[in-house]
Amino acid sequence: MRIQVIIGVLLIYTQVAMGSLFHDHVFCRFTQRNQCYVAVGQHLHLQMPWEDGFDLKTNTGLILRYRKTQSSPLTPRLPRWLFVNDNKTMILTSAERSDSGTYTLNIFDVDGRNKSSSTLQVNIEARVSSVELSYSCLFSEVRKVYCSADGDNLRFNWTSDSITRLEDDNKTLVLDKKHNEKVTCHVENHISHNHNSIELPECADFTIVFVFVWLFEVIILLSVLVGTLYIYPRFYRKQRTPERPGSSVDLDQD
Ligand SMILES: *[C@@H]1O[C@H](CO)[C@@H](O)[C@H](O)[C@H]1NC(C)=O
């Protein structure tokens, strides 16, 4: 008896834990004002009306025709859909991106006359995952931090002590402060959110590097200039001198 109770409690606990861990389903109804957002792989429960008849359609065609008087079992015409007659719920198991679209519900009275129709926009999104950060030093005072993530319809947001400006649809943060600091990139879509942080090291002082590069270029340019103006004509003259005795020989032969 006691063991059964313990096992029962354990079972309930596991189911609650599993449920909260996987957010097993989203519940939407045609009477809601907002759009319906579901994660890829999640279940969608669509509340159907307690009426004499209804048709559920997508952009591409009919999913379910329900008539109260109908005796044959009600099976949806699309795979991954189930209809639970007891609570008039349509269940989409393991949503895919291709299930996104406008769903239409037409309600009929007992004589088969159209009573009303309503639509629901269903959006299936991939959850936000693998938020990654990288940075680059542009000048000693300017740094860019780049944020990237996987998922659909992503929105980017930052927390940082100093934000100069945002670029590339808020995916890039431009900072002009030199001191080390931590910045966090927040990524969200309609069904999930995620974040990651990066500790920014101080950027090397690039002015010295620029001066060296500039000096190096000046030296190369000067060498080329000296080469063309001074060394090349002398070298050219040296190369031509051996020809003279040859031509004089020719002259001698004449
Ligand atoms: C970028 O962020 C600003 C302010 O945080 C916001 O108003 C704007 O809509 C965002 N742009 C995009 C494309 O997310």
PDB file of C-alpha atoms and ligand atoms in Angstrom:
ATOM      1  CA  MET A   1       0.000   0.000   0.000  1.00  0.00           C
ATOM      2  CA  ARG A   2       2.681   2.468   1.081  1.00  0.00           C
ATOM      3  CA  ILE A   3       4.917   1.503  -1.871  1.00  0.00           C
ATOM      4  CA  GLN A   4       2.026   2.038  -4.294  1.00  0.00           C
ATOM      5  CA  VAL A   5       1.476   5.535  -2.899  1.00  0.00           C
ATOM      6  CA  ILE A   6       5.174   6.333  -3.227  1.00  0.00           C
ATOM      7  CA  ILE A   7       5.259   5.037  -6.802  1.00  0.00           C
ATOM      8  CA  GLY A   8       2.111   7.016  -7.595  1.00  0.00           C
ATOM      9  CA  VAL A   9       3.595  10.226  -6.175  1.00  0.00           C
ATOM     10  CA  LEU A  10       6.820   9.555  -8.073  1.00  0.00           C
ATOM     11  CA  LEU A  11       4.890   9.022 -11.312  1.00  0.00           C
ATOM     12  CA  ILE A  12       2.943  12.284 -10.871  1.00  0.00           C
ATOM     13  CA  TYR A  13       6.160  14.112 -10.012  1.00  0.00           C
ATOM     14  CA  THR A  14       7.936  12.733 -13.120  1.00  0.00           C
ATOM     15  CA  GLN A  15       5.046  13.708 -15.372  1.00  0.00           C
ATOM     16  CA  VAL A  16       4.948  17.246 -13.949  1.00  0.00           C
ATOM     17  CA  ALA A  17       8.714  17.532 -14.327  1.00  0.00           C
ATOM     18  CA  MET A  18       8.603  16.231 -17.908  1.00  0.00           C
ATOM     19  CA  GLY A  19       5.754  18.566 -18.754  1.00  0.00           C
ATOM     20  CA  SER A  20       7.508  21.634 -17.419  1.00  0.00           C
ATOM     21  CA  LEU A  21      10.752  20.562 -19.057  1.00  0.00           C
ATOM     22  CA  PHE A  22       9.426  20.191 -22.588  1.00  0.00           C
ATOM     23  CA  HIS A  23       6.505  22.678 -22.523  1.00  0.00           C
ATOM     24  CA  ASP A  24       4.666  19.850 -24.213  1.00  0.00           C
ATOM     25  CA  HIS A  25       1.947  21.821 -25.955  1.00  0.00           C
ATOM     26  CA  VAL A  26       0.545  25.200 -26.934  1.00  0.00           C
ATOM     27  CA  PHE A  27      -3.172  25.835 -26.692  1.00  0.00           C
ATOM     28  CA  CYS A  28      -4.839  28.109 -29.251  1.00  0.00           C
ATOM     29  CA  ARG A  29      -8.443  28.909 -30.098  1.00  0.00           C
ATOM     30  CA  PHE A  30     -10.115  30.658 -33.012  1.00  0.00           C
ATOM     31  CA  THR A  31     -11.637  33.233 -30.676  1.00  0.00           C
ATOM     32  CA  GLN A  32      -8.248  34.583 -29.601  1.00  0.00           C
ATOM     33  CA  ARG A  33      -7.144  37.946 -30.948  1.00  0.00           C
ATOM     34  CA  ASN A  34      -3.420  37.215 -31.095  1.00  0.00           C
ATOM     35  CA  GLN A  35      -1.639  34.990 -33.548  1.00  0.00           C
ATOM     36  CA  CYS A  36      -0.769  31.474 -32.445  1.00  0.00           C
ATOM     37  CA  TYR A  37       2.963  30.728 -31.999  1.00  0.00           C
ATOM     38  CA  VAL A  38       4.289  27.182 -31.701  1.00  0.00           C
ATOM     39  CA  ALA A  39       7.857  25.866 -31.465  1.00  0.00           C
ATOM     40  CA  VAL A  40       9.131  23.382 -34.020  1.00  0.00           C
ATOM     41  CA  GLY A  41       8.553  19.898 -32.538  1.00  0.00           C
ATOM     42  CA  GLN A  42       5.949  21.127 -30.055  1.00  0.00           C
ATOM     43  CA  HIS A  43       2.312  19.960 -30.001  1.00  0.00           C
ATOM     44  CA  LEU A  44      -0.480  22.385 -30.895  1.00  0.00           C
ATOM     45  CA  HIS A  45      -3.919  21.939 -29.349  1.00  0.00           C
ATOM     46  CA  LEU A  46      -6.624  23.778 -31.301  1.00  0.00           C
ATOM     47  CA  GLN A  47      -9.964  24.150 -29.575  1.00  0.00           C
ATOM     48  CA  MET A  48     -12.865  23.305 -31.925  1.00  0.00           C
ATOM     49  CA  PRO A  49     -16.392  24.613 -31.246  1.00  0.00           C
ATOM     50  CA  TRP A  50     -19.213  22.608 -29.610  1.00  0.00           C
ATOM     51  CA  GLU A  51     -21.470  22.998 -32.643  1.00  0.00           C
ATOM     52  CA  ASP A  52     -23.503  20.801 -34.989  1.00  0.00           C
ATOM     53  CA  GLY A  53     -20.867  20.955 -37.658  1.00  0.00           C
ATOM     54  CA  PHE A  54     -17.634  22.601 -38.718  1.00  0.00           C
ATOM     55  CA  ASP A  55     -14.906  22.460 -41.375  1.00  0.00           C
ATOM     56  CA  LEU A  56     -11.271  23.149 -40.508  1.00  0.00           C
ATOM     57  CA  LYS A  57      -9.144  24.260 -43.455  1.00  0.00           C
ATOM     58  CA  THR A  58      -5.644  25.515 -44.166  1.00  0.00           C
ATOM     59  CA  ASN A  59      -4.415  27.515 -47.148  1.00  0.00           C
ATOM     60  CA  THR A  60      -3.914  24.231 -48.964  1.00  0.00           C
ATOM     61  CA  GLY A  61      -7.144  22.388 -48.162  1.00  0.00           C
ATOM     62  CA  LEU A  62      -9.519  20.700 -45.765  1.00  0.00           C
ATOM     63  CA  ILE A  63      -8.131  19.107 -42.592  1.00  0.00           C
ATOM     64  CA  LEU A  64     -11.326  17.969 -40.861  1.00  0.00           C
ATOM     65  CA  ARG A  65     -15.058  17.899 -41.664  1.00  0.00           C
ATOM     66  CA  TYR A  66     -17.093  17.410 -38.473  1.00  0.00           C
ATOM     67  CA  ARG A  67     -20.849  16.726 -38.413  1.00  0.00           C
ATOM     68  CA  LYS A  68     -22.480  15.791 -35.111  1.00  0.00           C
ATOM     69  CA  THR A  69     -24.767  13.310 -36.826  1.00  0.00           C
ATOM     70  CA  GLN A  70     -21.884  11.562 -38.579  1.00  0.00           C
ATOM     71  CA  SER A  71     -21.293   8.054 -37.219  1.00  0.00           C
ATOM     72  CA  SER A  72     -18.005   7.159 -38.955  1.00  0.00           C
ATOM     73  CA  PRO A  73     -14.806   7.946 -36.988  1.00  0.00           C
ATOM     74  CA  LEU A  74     -13.442  11.436 -37.529  1.00  0.00           C
ATOM     75  CA  THR A  75      -9.953  11.286 -38.908  1.00  0.00           C
ATOM     76  CA  PRO A  76      -8.138  14.423 -40.090  1.00  0.00           C
ATOM     77  CA  ARG A  77      -7.009  14.367 -43.720  1.00  0.00           C
ATOM     78  CA  LEU A  78      -3.459  15.479 -42.939  1.00  0.00           C
ATOM     79  CA  PRO A  79      -0.734  13.436 -41.221  1.00  0.00           C
ATOM     80  CA  ARG A  80       0.342  14.394 -37.675  1.00  0.00           C
ATOM     81  CA  TRP A  81      -3.186  15.669 -36.869  1.00  0.00           C
ATOM     82  CA  LEU A  82      -5.568  13.999 -34.396  1.00  0.00           C
ATOM     83  CA  PHE A  83      -9.126  14.875 -33.405  1.00  0.00           C
ATOM     84  CA  VAL A  84     -10.222  14.190 -29.823  1.00  0.00           C
ATOM     85  CA  ASN A  85     -14.007  14.135 -29.931  1.00  0.00           C
ATOM     86  CA  ASP A  86     -14.432  14.095 -26.143  1.00  0.00           C
ATOM     87  CA  ASN A  87     -13.101  17.623 -25.704  1.00  0.00           C
ATOM     88  CA  LYS A  88     -13.400  18.744 -29.378  1.00  0.00           C
ATOM     89  CA  THR A  89      -9.682  19.327 -29.682  1.00  0.00           C
ATOM     90  CA  MET A  90      -7.557  19.126 -32.800  1.00  0.00           C
ATOM     91  CA  ILE A  91      -4.001  18.107 -31.935  1.00  0.00           C
ATOM     92  CA  LEU A  92      -1.051  18.718 -34.220  1.00  0.00           C
ATOM     93  CA  THR A  93       1.730  16.442 -33.029  1.00  0.00           C
ATOM     94  CA  SER A  94       5.276  17.658 -33.607  1.00  0.00           C
ATOM     95  CA  ALA A  95       4.733  20.945 -35.469  1.00  0.00           C
ATOM     96  CA  GLU A  96       6.862  21.722 -38.513  1.00  0.00           C
ATOM     97  CA  ARG A  97       7.586  25.063 -40.187  1.00  0.00           C
ATOM     98  CA  SER A  98       5.394  24.021 -43.122  1.00  0.00           C
ATOM     99  CA  ASP A  99       2.375  23.897 -40.760  1.00  0.00           C
ATOM    100  CA  SER A 100       2.494  27.714 -40.536  1.00  0.00           C
ATOM    101  CA  GLY A 101      -0.369  29.494 -42.246  1.00  0.00           C
ATOM    102  CA  THR A 102      -3.876  30.815 -41.988  1.00  0.00           C
ATOM    103  CA  TYR A 103      -6.343  28.297 -40.604  1.00  0.00           C
ATOM    104  CA  THR A 104     -10.052  28.793 -41.298  1.00  0.00           C
ATOM    105  CA  LEU A 105     -12.938  27.448 -39.255  1.00  0.00           C
ATOM    106  CA  ASN A 106     -16.408  27.368 -40.848  1.00  0.00           C
ATOM    107  CA  ILE A 107     -19.269  26.563 -38.482  1.00  0.00           C
ATOM    108  CA  PHE A 108     -22.549  25.034 -39.732  1.00  0.00           C
ATOM    109  CA  ASP A 109     -25.953  24.697 -38.079  1.00  0.00           C
ATOM    110  CA  VAL A 110     -27.926  21.498 -37.859  1.00  0.00           C
ATOM    111  CA  ASP A 111     -29.324  22.015 -41.387  1.00  0.00           C
ATOM    112  CA  GLY A 112     -25.836  22.503 -42.845  1.00  0.00           C
ATOM    113  CA  ARG A 113     -26.164  26.280 -43.275  1.00  0.00           C
ATOM    114  CA  ASN A 114     -23.001  28.341 -42.753  1.00  0.00           C
ATOM    115  CA  LYS A 115     -23.307  30.043 -39.339  1.00  0.00           C
ATOM    116  CA  SER A 116     -19.967  31.793 -39.075  1.00  0.00           C
ATOM    117  CA  SER A 117     -16.369  31.601 -40.095  1.00  0.00           C
ATOM    118  CA  SER A 118     -13.171  32.732 -38.418  1.00  0.00           C
ATOM    119  CA  THR A 119      -9.459  32.546 -39.115  1.00  0.00           C
ATOM    120  CA  LEU A 120      -6.357  31.985 -37.008  1.00  0.00           C
ATOM    121  CA  GLN A 121      -2.783  32.730 -38.022  1.00  0.00           C
ATOM    122  CA  VAL A 122      -0.504  29.897 -36.881  1.00  0.00           C
ATOM    123  CA  ASN A 123       3.271  30.458 -36.879  1.00  0.00           C
ATOM    124  CA  ILE A 124       5.760  27.674 -36.260  1.00  0.00           C
ATOM    125  CA  GLU A 125       9.199  28.943 -35.222  1.00  0.00           C
ATOM    126  CA  ALA A 126      12.476  27.230 -34.378  1.00  0.00           C
ATOM    127  CA  ARG A 127      13.643  28.034 -30.841  1.00  0.00           C
ATOM    128  CA  VAL A 128      16.569  30.402 -30.236  1.00  0.00           C
ATOM    129  CA  SER A 129      19.751  28.385 -29.803  1.00  0.00           C
ATOM    130  CA  SER A 130      23.548  28.711 -29.932  1.00  0.00           C
ATOM    131  CA  VAL A 131      23.914  32.427 -29.235  1.00  0.00           C
ATOM    132  CA  GLU A 132      27.509  33.261 -30.130  1.00  0.00           C
ATOM    133  CA  LEU A 133      29.561  36.425 -29.730  1.00  0.00           C
ATOM    134  CA  SER A 134      32.722  37.662 -31.395  1.00  0.00           C
ATOM    135  CA  TYR A 135      34.448  41.011 -31.565  1.00  0.00           C
ATOM    136  CA  SER A 136      36.917  42.999 -33.596  1.00  0.00           C
ATOM    137  CA  CYS A 137      39.084  46.039 -32.890  1.00  0.00           C
ATOM    138  CA  LEU A 138      38.787  48.697 -35.556  1.00  0.00           C
ATOM    139  CA  PHE A 139      40.904  51.445 -34.024  1.00  0.00           C
ATOM    140  CA  SER A 140      42.242  51.711 -30.515  1.00  0.00           C
ATOM    141  CA  GLU A 141      38.958  53.267 -29.415  1.00  0.00           C
ATOM    142  CA  VAL A 142      36.364  51.513 -31.559  1.00  0.00           C
ATOM    143  CA  ARG A 143      35.253  47.927 -31.124  1.00  0.00           C
ATOM    144  CA  LYS A 144      32.515  45.945 -32.787  1.00  0.00           C
ATOM    145  CA  VAL A 145      30.774  43.033 -31.121  1.00  0.00           C
ATOM    146  CA  TYR A 146      28.877  40.602 -33.339  1.00  0.00           C
ATOM    147  CA  CYS A 147      26.061  38.382 -32.134  1.00  0.00           C
ATOM    148  CA  SER A 148      24.669  35.387 -34.010  1.00  0.00           C
ATOM    149  CA  ALA A 149      22.136  32.690 -33.168  1.00  0.00           C
ATOM    150  CA  ASP A 150      20.018  29.950 -34.687  1.00  0.00           C
ATOM    151  CA  GLY A 151      16.220  30.144 -34.817  1.00  0.00           C
ATOM    152  CA  ASP A 152      13.406  31.927 -36.670  1.00  0.00           C
ATOM    153  CA  ASN A 153      12.375  35.596 -36.592  1.00  0.00           C
ATOM    154  CA  LEU A 154      15.179  36.567 -34.240  1.00  0.00           C
ATOM    155  CA  ARG A 155      15.300  39.929 -32.470  1.00  0.00           C
ATOM    156  CA  PHE A 156      18.587  41.109 -30.957  1.00  0.00           C
ATOM    157  CA  ASN A 157      19.084  43.277 -27.892  1.00  0.00           C
ATOM    158  CA  TRP A 158      22.138  44.231 -25.812  1.00  0.00           C
ATOM    159  CA  THR A 159      23.097  45.113 -22.275  1.00  0.00           C
ATOM    160  CA  SER A 160      26.287  47.108 -22.021  1.00  0.00           C
ATOM    161  CA  ASP A 161      27.530  50.164 -20.122  1.00  0.00           C
ATOM    162  CA  SER A 162      28.299  52.043 -23.305  1.00  0.00           C
ATOM    163  CA  ILE A 163      26.488  51.567 -26.595  1.00  0.00           C
ATOM    164  CA  THR A 164      27.590  53.829 -29.394  1.00  0.00           C
ATOM    165  CA  ARG A 165      25.251  52.482 -31.998  1.00  0.00           C
ATOM    166  CA  LEU A 166      23.717  49.305 -33.339  1.00  0.00           C
ATOM    167  CA  GLU A 167      24.159  48.006 -36.862  1.00  0.00           C
ATOM    168  CA  ASP A 168      22.939  45.154 -39.063  1.00  0.00           C
ATOM    169  CA  ASP A 169      19.420  44.910 -37.536  1.00  0.00           C
ATOM    170  CA  ASN A 170      20.893  45.170 -34.005  1.00  0.00           C
ATOM    171  CA  LYS A 171      23.134  42.125 -34.572  1.00  0.00           C
ATOM    172  CA  THR A 172      26.259  44.306 -34.254  1.00  0.00           C
ATOM    173  CA  LEU A 173      27.142  46.526 -31.308  1.00  0.00           C
ATOM    174  CA  VAL A 174      29.625  49.366 -31.806  1.00  0.00           C
ATOM    175  CA  LEU A 175      31.536  50.497 -28.699  1.00  0.00           C
ATOM    176  CA  ASP A 176      34.002  53.343 -28.447  1.00  0.00           C
ATOM    177  CA  LYS A 177      35.256  52.876 -24.898  1.00  0.00           C
ATOM    178  CA  LYS A 178      38.663  51.461 -24.165  1.00  0.00           C
ATOM    179  CA  HIS A 179      38.206  49.859 -20.759  1.00  0.00           C
ATOM    180  CA  ASN A 180      37.348  46.188 -20.368  1.00  0.00           C
ATOM    181  CA  GLU A 181      33.739  45.366 -19.924  1.00  0.00           C
ATOM    182  CA  LYS A 182      31.198  42.611 -20.220  1.00  0.00           C
ATOM    183  CA  VAL A 183      28.473  42.823 -22.843  1.00  0.00           C
ATOM    184  CA  THR A 184      25.480  40.542 -23.153  1.00  0.00           C
ATOM    185  CA  CYS A 185      23.526  39.755 -26.290  1.00  0.00           C
ATOM    186  CA  HIS A 186      19.866  38.809 -25.797  1.00  0.00           C
ATOM    187  CA  VAL A 187      18.119  36.975 -28.607  1.00  0.00           C
ATOM    188  CA  GLU A 188      14.418  36.264 -28.663  1.00  0.00           C
ATOM    189  CA  ASN A 189      11.588  35.244 -30.919  1.00  0.00           C
ATOM    190  CA  HIS A 190       7.901  34.690 -30.153  1.00  0.00           C
ATOM    191  CA  ILE A 191       8.389  31.349 -28.436  1.00  0.00           C
ATOM    192  CA  SER A 192      11.783  31.481 -26.710  1.00  0.00           C
ATOM    193  CA  HIS A 193      14.731  33.581 -25.661  1.00  0.00           C
ATOM    194  CA  ASN A 194      18.392  33.014 -24.965  1.00  0.00           C
ATOM    195  CA  HIS A 195      21.520  35.047 -24.212  1.00  0.00           C
ATOM    196  CA  ASN A 196      25.289  34.934 -24.046  1.00  0.00           C
ATOM    197  CA  SER A 197      28.001  37.243 -22.708  1.00  0.00           C
ATOM    198  CA  ILE A 198      31.541  38.139 -23.622  1.00  0.00           C
ATOM    199  CA  GLU A 199      34.275  39.831 -21.614  1.00  0.00           C
ATOM    200  CA  LEU A 200      35.972  42.294 -23.940  1.00  0.00           C
ATOM    201  CA  PRO A 201      39.733  42.567 -23.615  1.00  0.00           C
ATOM    202  CA  GLU A 202      41.411  45.873 -24.286  1.00  0.00           C
ATOM    203  CA  CYS A 203      42.262  46.342 -27.941  1.00  0.00           C
ATOM    204  CA  ALA A 204      45.905  46.882 -28.886  1.00  0.00           C
ATOM    205  CA  ASP A 205      46.846  50.463 -29.712  1.00  0.00           C
ATOM    206  CA  PHE A 206      46.704  50.417 -33.470  1.00  0.00           C
ATOM    207  CA  THR A 207      48.173  53.907 -33.966  1.00  0.00           C
ATOM    208  CA  ILE A 208      51.718  52.523 -33.668  1.00  0.00           C
ATOM    209  CA  VAL A 209      50.904  49.771 -36.151  1.00  0.00           C
ATOM    210  CA  PHE A 210      49.475  52.333 -38.581  1.00  0.00           C
ATOM    211  CA  VAL A 211      52.577  54.533 -38.270  1.00  0.00           C
ATOM    212  CA  PHE A 212      54.825  51.529 -38.994  1.00  0.00           C
ATOM    213  CA  VAL A 213      52.753  50.483 -41.999  1.00  0.00           C
ATOM    214  CA  TRP A 214      52.798  54.056 -43.266  1.00  0.00           C
ATOM    215  CA  LEU A 215      56.577  54.355 -42.838  1.00  0.00           C
ATOM    216  CA  PHE A 216      57.093  51.012 -44.568  1.00  0.00           C
ATOM    217  CA  GLU A 217      55.002  52.144 -47.529  1.00  0.00           C
ATOM    218  CA  VAL A 218      56.917  55.448 -47.771  1.00  0.00           C
ATOM    219  CA  ILE A 219      60.240  53.562 -47.788  1.00  0.00           C
ATOM    220  CA  ILE A 220      59.045  51.203 -50.539  1.00  0.00           C
ATOM    221  CA  LEU A 221      57.743  54.102 -52.617  1.00  0.00           C
ATOM    222  CA  LEU A 222      61.016  56.016 -52.222  1.00  0.00           C
ATOM    223  CA  SER A 223      63.018  52.919 -53.208  1.00  0.00           C
ATOM    224  CA  VAL A 224      60.934  52.485 -56.335  1.00  0.00           C
ATOM    225  CA  LEU A 225      61.334  56.182 -57.175  1.00  0.00           C
ATOM    226  CA  VAL A 226      65.113  56.114 -56.645  1.00  0.00           C
ATOM    227  CA  GLY A 227      65.254  52.896 -58.643  1.00  0.00           C
ATOM    228  CA  THR A 228      63.500  54.326 -61.671  1.00  0.00           C
ATOM    229  CA  LEU A 229      65.154  57.753 -61.630  1.00  0.00           C
ATOM    230  CA  TYR A 230      68.742  56.878 -60.759  1.00  0.00           C
ATOM    231  CA  ILE A 231      69.711  53.206 -60.768  1.00  0.00           C
ATOM    232  CA  TYR A 232      67.785  52.058 -63.829  1.00  0.00           C
ATOM    233  CA  PRO A 233      69.285  54.572 -66.325  1.00  0.00           C
ATOM    234  CA  ARG A 234      72.808  53.686 -65.118  1.00  0.00           C
ATOM    235  CA  PHE A 235      72.107  49.986 -65.373  1.00  0.00           C
ATOM    236  CA  TYR A 236      70.598  50.482 -68.808  1.00  0.00           C
ATOM    237  CA  ARG A 237      73.681  52.444 -69.992  1.00  0.00           C
ATOM    238  CA  LYS A 238      75.998  49.705 -68.678  1.00  0.00           C
ATOM    239  CA  GLN A 239      74.055  47.101 -70.601  1.00  0.00           C
ATOM    240  CA  ARG A 240      74.229  49.068 -73.861  1.00  0.00           C
ATOM    241  CA  THR A 241      78.002  49.780 -73.746  1.00  0.00           C
ATOM    242  CA  PRO A 242      79.104  46.309 -74.997  1.00  0.00           C
ATOM    243  CA  GLU A 243      77.096  46.878 -78.165  1.00  0.00           C
ATOM    244  CA  ARG A 244      79.279  49.784 -79.266  1.00  0.00           C
ATOM    245  CA  PRO A 245      82.405  47.781 -80.199  1.00  0.00           C
ATOM    246  CA  GLY A 246      80.168  45.480 -82.262  1.00  0.00           C
ATOM    247  CA  SER A 247      78.740  48.345 -84.256  1.00  0.00           C
ATOM    248  CA  SER A 248      82.188  49.862 -84.670  1.00  0.00           C
ATOM    249  CA  VAL A 249      83.362  46.498 -86.032  1.00  0.00           C
ATOM    250  CA  ASP A 250      80.546  46.703 -88.562  1.00  0.00           C
ATOM    251  CA  LEU A 251      81.674  50.162 -89.454  1.00  0.00           C
ATOM    252  CA  ASP A 252      85.229  48.942 -89.787  1.00  0.00           C
ATOM    253  CA  GLN A 253      84.162  46.253 -92.218  1.00  0.00           C
ATOM    254  CA  ASP A 254      82.538  48.840 -94.460  1.00  0.00           C
TER     255      ASP A 254
HETATM  256  C1  LIG B   1      16.752  47.594 -32.834  1.00  0.00           C
HETATM  257  O1  LIG B   1      16.668  48.088 -31.506  1.00  0.00           O
HETATM  258  C2  LIG B   1      15.846  49.243 -31.368  1.00  0.00           C
HETATM  259  C3  LIG B   1      15.932  49.737 -29.951  1.00  0.00           C
HETATM  260  O2  LIG B   1      16.358  48.772 -29.074  1.00  0.00           O
HETATM  261  C4  LIG B   1      14.407  48.894 -31.777  1.00  0.00           C
HETATM  262  O3  LIG B   1      13.589  50.014 -31.680  1.00  0.00           O
HETATM  263  C5  LIG B   1      14.413  48.373 -33.202  1.00  0.00           C
HETATM  264  O4  LIG B   1      13.123  47.947 -33.576  1.00  0.00           O
HETATM  265  C6  LIG B   1      15.392  47.202 -33.345  1.00  0.00           C
HETATM  266  N1  LIG B   1      15.467  46.819 -34.750  1.00  0.00           N
HETATM  267  C7  LIG B   1      15.352  45.546 -35.162  1.00  0.00           C
HETATM  268  C8  LIG B   1      15.454  45.318 -36.618  1.00  0.00           C
HETATM  269  O5  LIG B   1      15.185  44.627 -34.386  1.00  0.00           O
END
